[in-house]
């Protein structure tokens, strides 16, 4: 099952908003492949149709899609450290203006074609990210070395998370007894940092008081 992520009081935005939030360029080096304007349009229209079908199945009002580009350029794409996921640098004409954006796509069934990435790639703090695999599963904390590479720090299961410029905090329920375990990471700007844990609830509470660890502000609500 795909994980759903909440951070603070509201759910994360739809895929188009996430795509626009990515700031770094996938075109800094030689592209692994190129998506044509027609392919980009097909992917985006398929995503809108899927969201509408999901809303109808749940008997909800159809979602209001973001404005579609009126013109596109070919997009240079490079494969990321997440298998089957590529980062593409697009240049599109939106509401009368040319906009550059980096968008994540996932390979279709059998490695044929490309679809919008429905997995998770969220900022926790600094260069730490909450990332899933191409299917939206195996959620993990990783450290983003660059736009294409995110090195695993802890995972694949995560239930709560939070962070600031000094520390990242994580809880997960470990098998076989589903006992909650607590971790914290000494955040570093140029490396993945040091992981402390697993800790019991009482041991973590002592560390939280001593180090002023951040609060848990993100919750994984389903899998």
Coordinates of C-alpha atoms in Angstrom, one line a residue:
X1 CA 0.0 0.0 0.0
X2 CA 1.2 3.5 -0.8
X3 CA 2.1 5.6 2.3
X4 CA 0.3 8.8 2.9
X5 CA 2.3 11.6 4.6
X6 CA 1.0 14.4 6.8
X7 CA 3.2 17.2 7.9
X8 CA 1.6 19.7 10.3
X9 CA -2.2 20.1 10.0
X10 CA -2.6 19.4 6.3
X11 CA -1.7 16.7 3.7
X12 CA 1.0 17.2 1.2
X13 CA 0.0 18.9 -2.1
X14 CA -0.8 17.2 -5.4
X15 CA 2.0 16.0 -7.7
X16 CA 2.0 19.1 -9.9
X17 CA 2.6 21.4 -6.9
X18 CA 5.4 19.1 -5.7
X19 CA 7.0 19.2 -9.1
X20 CA 7.1 23.0 -9.1
X21 CA 8.7 23.0 -5.7
X22 CA 11.9 21.1 -6.8
X23 CA 14.6 23.7 -7.2
X24 CA 17.7 22.0 -8.6
X25 CA 18.2 21.2 -12.3
X26 CA 18.4 17.7 -13.8
X27 CA 20.1 19.1 -16.9
X28 CA 23.5 19.9 -15.3
X29 CA 25.1 16.9 -17.0
X30 CA 24.4 14.7 -20.1
X31 CA 20.8 13.5 -20.2
X32 CA 20.1 9.8 -20.0
X33 CA 17.0 10.3 -22.2
X34 CA 14.7 13.1 -23.5
X35 CA 10.9 13.4 -23.1
X36 CA 9.2 15.1 -26.1
X37 CA 6.6 17.8 -25.5
X38 CA 3.9 15.3 -26.6
X39 CA 5.1 12.7 -24.1
X40 CA 5.1 15.3 -21.3
X41 CA 1.5 16.3 -22.2
X42 CA 0.4 12.7 -22.2
X43 CA 1.9 12.1 -18.8
X44 CA 0.2 15.2 -17.3
X45 CA -3.2 14.5 -18.8
X46 CA -3.0 10.9 -17.6
X47 CA -2.3 12.1 -14.1
X48 CA -5.3 14.5 -14.2
X49 CA -7.6 11.7 -15.4
X50 CA -6.4 9.4 -12.7
X51 CA -7.1 12.0 -10.0
X52 CA -10.5 12.6 -11.4
X53 CA -11.3 8.9 -11.4
X54 CA -10.1 8.5 -7.8
X55 CA -12.4 11.4 -6.8
X56 CA -15.3 9.8 -8.6
X57 CA -14.7 6.4 -6.9
X58 CA -14.7 8.1 -3.5
X59 CA -17.8 10.2 -4.4
X60 CA -15.9 13.4 -4.1
X61 CA -16.1 16.5 -6.2
X62 CA -13.6 16.4 -9.1
X63 CA -10.3 18.1 -8.3
X64 CA -9.5 21.4 -9.9
X65 CA -6.4 20.8 -12.0
X66 CA -3.6 23.3 -12.1
X67 CA -3.4 25.3 -15.4
X68 CA -1.8 23.2 -18.2
X69 CA 1.1 24.5 -20.2
X70 CA 0.3 25.9 -23.6
X71 CA 3.7 25.1 -25.0
X72 CA 6.6 22.8 -24.0
X73 CA 10.3 22.2 -24.9
X74 CA 11.9 18.7 -24.9
X75 CA 12.9 17.7 -21.4
X76 CA 16.3 16.4 -20.5
X77 CA 16.0 13.6 -18.0
X78 CA 18.5 11.7 -15.7
X79 CA 17.9 8.6 -13.6
X80 CA 18.0 9.2 -9.8
X81 CA 19.3 7.0 -7.0
X82 CA 15.7 5.7 -6.5
X83 CA 15.4 2.8 -9.0
X84 CA 13.0 3.5 -11.9
X85 CA 12.6 7.2 -11.0
X86 CA 14.0 9.9 -13.3
X87 CA 14.3 13.7 -12.7
X88 CA 13.5 15.7 -15.8
X89 CA 14.2 19.4 -16.4
X90 CA 11.2 20.9 -18.2
X91 CA 10.7 24.3 -19.8
X92 CA 7.0 25.1 -20.2
X93 CA 4.8 28.1 -21.1
X94 CA 2.4 28.6 -18.2
X95 CA -0.1 31.5 -18.2
X96 CA 1.9 33.4 -20.7
X97 CA 5.3 32.9 -19.1
X98 CA 8.1 30.4 -19.7
X99 CA 8.8 28.5 -16.5
X100 CA 11.6 26.0 -15.8
X101 CA 10.9 23.2 -13.4
X102 CA 12.3 19.8 -12.3
X103 CA 9.8 16.9 -12.3
X104 CA 10.1 13.3 -11.1
X105 CA 8.7 10.6 -13.3
X106 CA 8.6 6.8 -12.8
X107 CA 8.9 4.1 -15.5
X108 CA 5.7 2.4 -16.6
X109 CA 5.0 -1.3 -16.3
X110 CA 7.7 -3.4 -17.9
X111 CA 9.9 -0.4 -18.2
X112 CA 7.7 1.0 -21.0
X113 CA 6.8 4.7 -21.0
X114 CA 6.8 7.2 -18.1
X115 CA 4.2 8.2 -15.5
X116 CA 4.2 11.0 -12.9
X117 CA 5.9 10.0 -9.7
X118 CA 3.3 9.2 -7.0
X119 CA 5.8 8.3 -4.4
X120 CA 7.2 10.5 -1.6
X121 CA 10.1 12.9 -1.8
X122 CA 9.7 15.4 1.0
X123 CA 11.9 17.9 2.8
X124 CA 12.4 17.0 6.5
X125 CA 15.1 19.6 7.4
X126 CA 18.2 20.9 5.6
X127 CA 19.3 18.3 3.1
X128 CA 17.4 15.4 4.8
X129 CA 14.5 14.0 2.8
X130 CA 11.7 11.5 3.4
X131 CA 11.8 9.3 0.3
X132 CA 9.8 6.2 -0.9
X133 CA 10.6 3.8 -3.8
X134 CA 8.9 4.1 -7.2
X135 CA 5.7 2.5 -5.9
X136 CA 5.4 4.8 -3.0
X137 CA 6.5 2.2 -0.5
X138 CA 9.7 1.5 1.6
X139 CA 9.7 4.9 3.2
X140 CA 13.1 6.0 4.5
X141 CA 15.1 9.0 5.7
X142 CA 17.9 9.9 3.3
X143 CA 20.5 12.7 2.9
X144 CA 20.4 14.5 -0.4
X145 CA 23.9 14.6 -1.8
X146 CA 22.6 16.2 -5.0
X147 CA 19.3 16.4 -7.0
X148 CA 19.8 12.8 -8.3
X149 CA 21.3 11.1 -5.2
X150 CA 19.8 10.6 -1.8
X151 CA 21.8 8.4 0.6
X152 CA 19.8 6.2 3.0
X153 CA 20.2 7.2 6.7
X154 CA 17.4 5.2 8.3
X155 CA 14.6 3.0 7.0
X156 CA 12.8 1.6 5.2
X157 CA 10.0 1.9 7.8
X158 CA 9.2 5.3 9.4
X159 CA 6.1 6.3 11.3
X160 CA 6.8 9.8 12.6
X161 CA 9.5 12.4 11.8
X162 CA 10.6 15.9 12.5
X163 CA 13.7 18.0 12.3
X164 CA 15.5 21.3 12.5
X165 CA 19.0 22.6 11.6
X166 CA 20.6 20.5 14.4
X167 CA 18.7 17.2 14.6
X168 CA 16.3 14.9 12.8
X169 CA 14.0 12.7 14.9
X170 CA 12.3 9.5 13.8
X171 CA 10.1 6.8 15.3
X172 CA 9.1 3.5 13.9
X173 CA 7.4 0.3 15.2
X174 CA 9.8 -2.6 14.8
X175 CA 8.7 -6.2 14.2
X176 CA 7.9 -8.7 15.6
X177 CA 6.2 -6.9 18.5
X178 CA 5.6 -3.5 16.9
X179 CA 7.4 -1.8 19.8
X180 CA 7.9 1.9 19.1
X181 CA 11.6 2.7 18.7
X182 CA 13.1 6.2 18.7
X183 CA 16.1 7.6 16.8
X184 CA 17.7 11.0 16.3
X185 CA 20.3 12.1 13.8
X186 CA 23.0 14.7 14.3
X187 CA 22.3 16.8 11.3
X188 CA 25.4 17.7 9.1
X189 CA 25.5 20.0 6.1
X190 CA 28.1 17.9 4.2
X191 CA 27.4 14.3 5.3
X192 CA 24.6 12.0 6.4
X193 CA 25.5 12.6 10.1
X194 CA 25.4 10.2 13.0
X195 CA 22.4 8.1 13.9
X196 CA 21.6 7.5 17.6
X197 CA 19.2 4.6 18.4
X198 CA 17.1 2.6 18.6
X199 CA 16.0 4.2 21.9
X200 CA 13.2 3.3 24.2
X201 CA 10.6 6.0 24.9
X202 CA 12.1 6.9 28.3
X203 CA 15.6 7.0 26.9
X204 CA 14.5 9.2 24.1
X205 CA 12.6 11.5 26.5
X206 CA 15.9 12.0 28.4
X207 CA 17.8 12.8 25.3
X208 CA 15.1 15.2 24.1
X209 CA 15.3 17.1 27.3
X210 CA 19.1 17.2 27.4
X211 CA 19.6 18.2 23.7
X212 CA 16.3 20.1 23.0
X213 CA 15.4 17.7 20.2
X214 CA 12.8 18.9 17.8
X215 CA 9.1 17.8 17.9
X216 CA 7.6 15.2 15.6
X217 CA 5.6 17.2 13.1
X218 CA 5.1 14.6 10.4
X219 CA 3.0 11.5 10.6
X220 CA 2.7 8.5 8.2
X221 CA -1.1 7.9 8.2
X222 CA -1.3 4.8 6.0
X223 CA 0.9 2.2 4.2

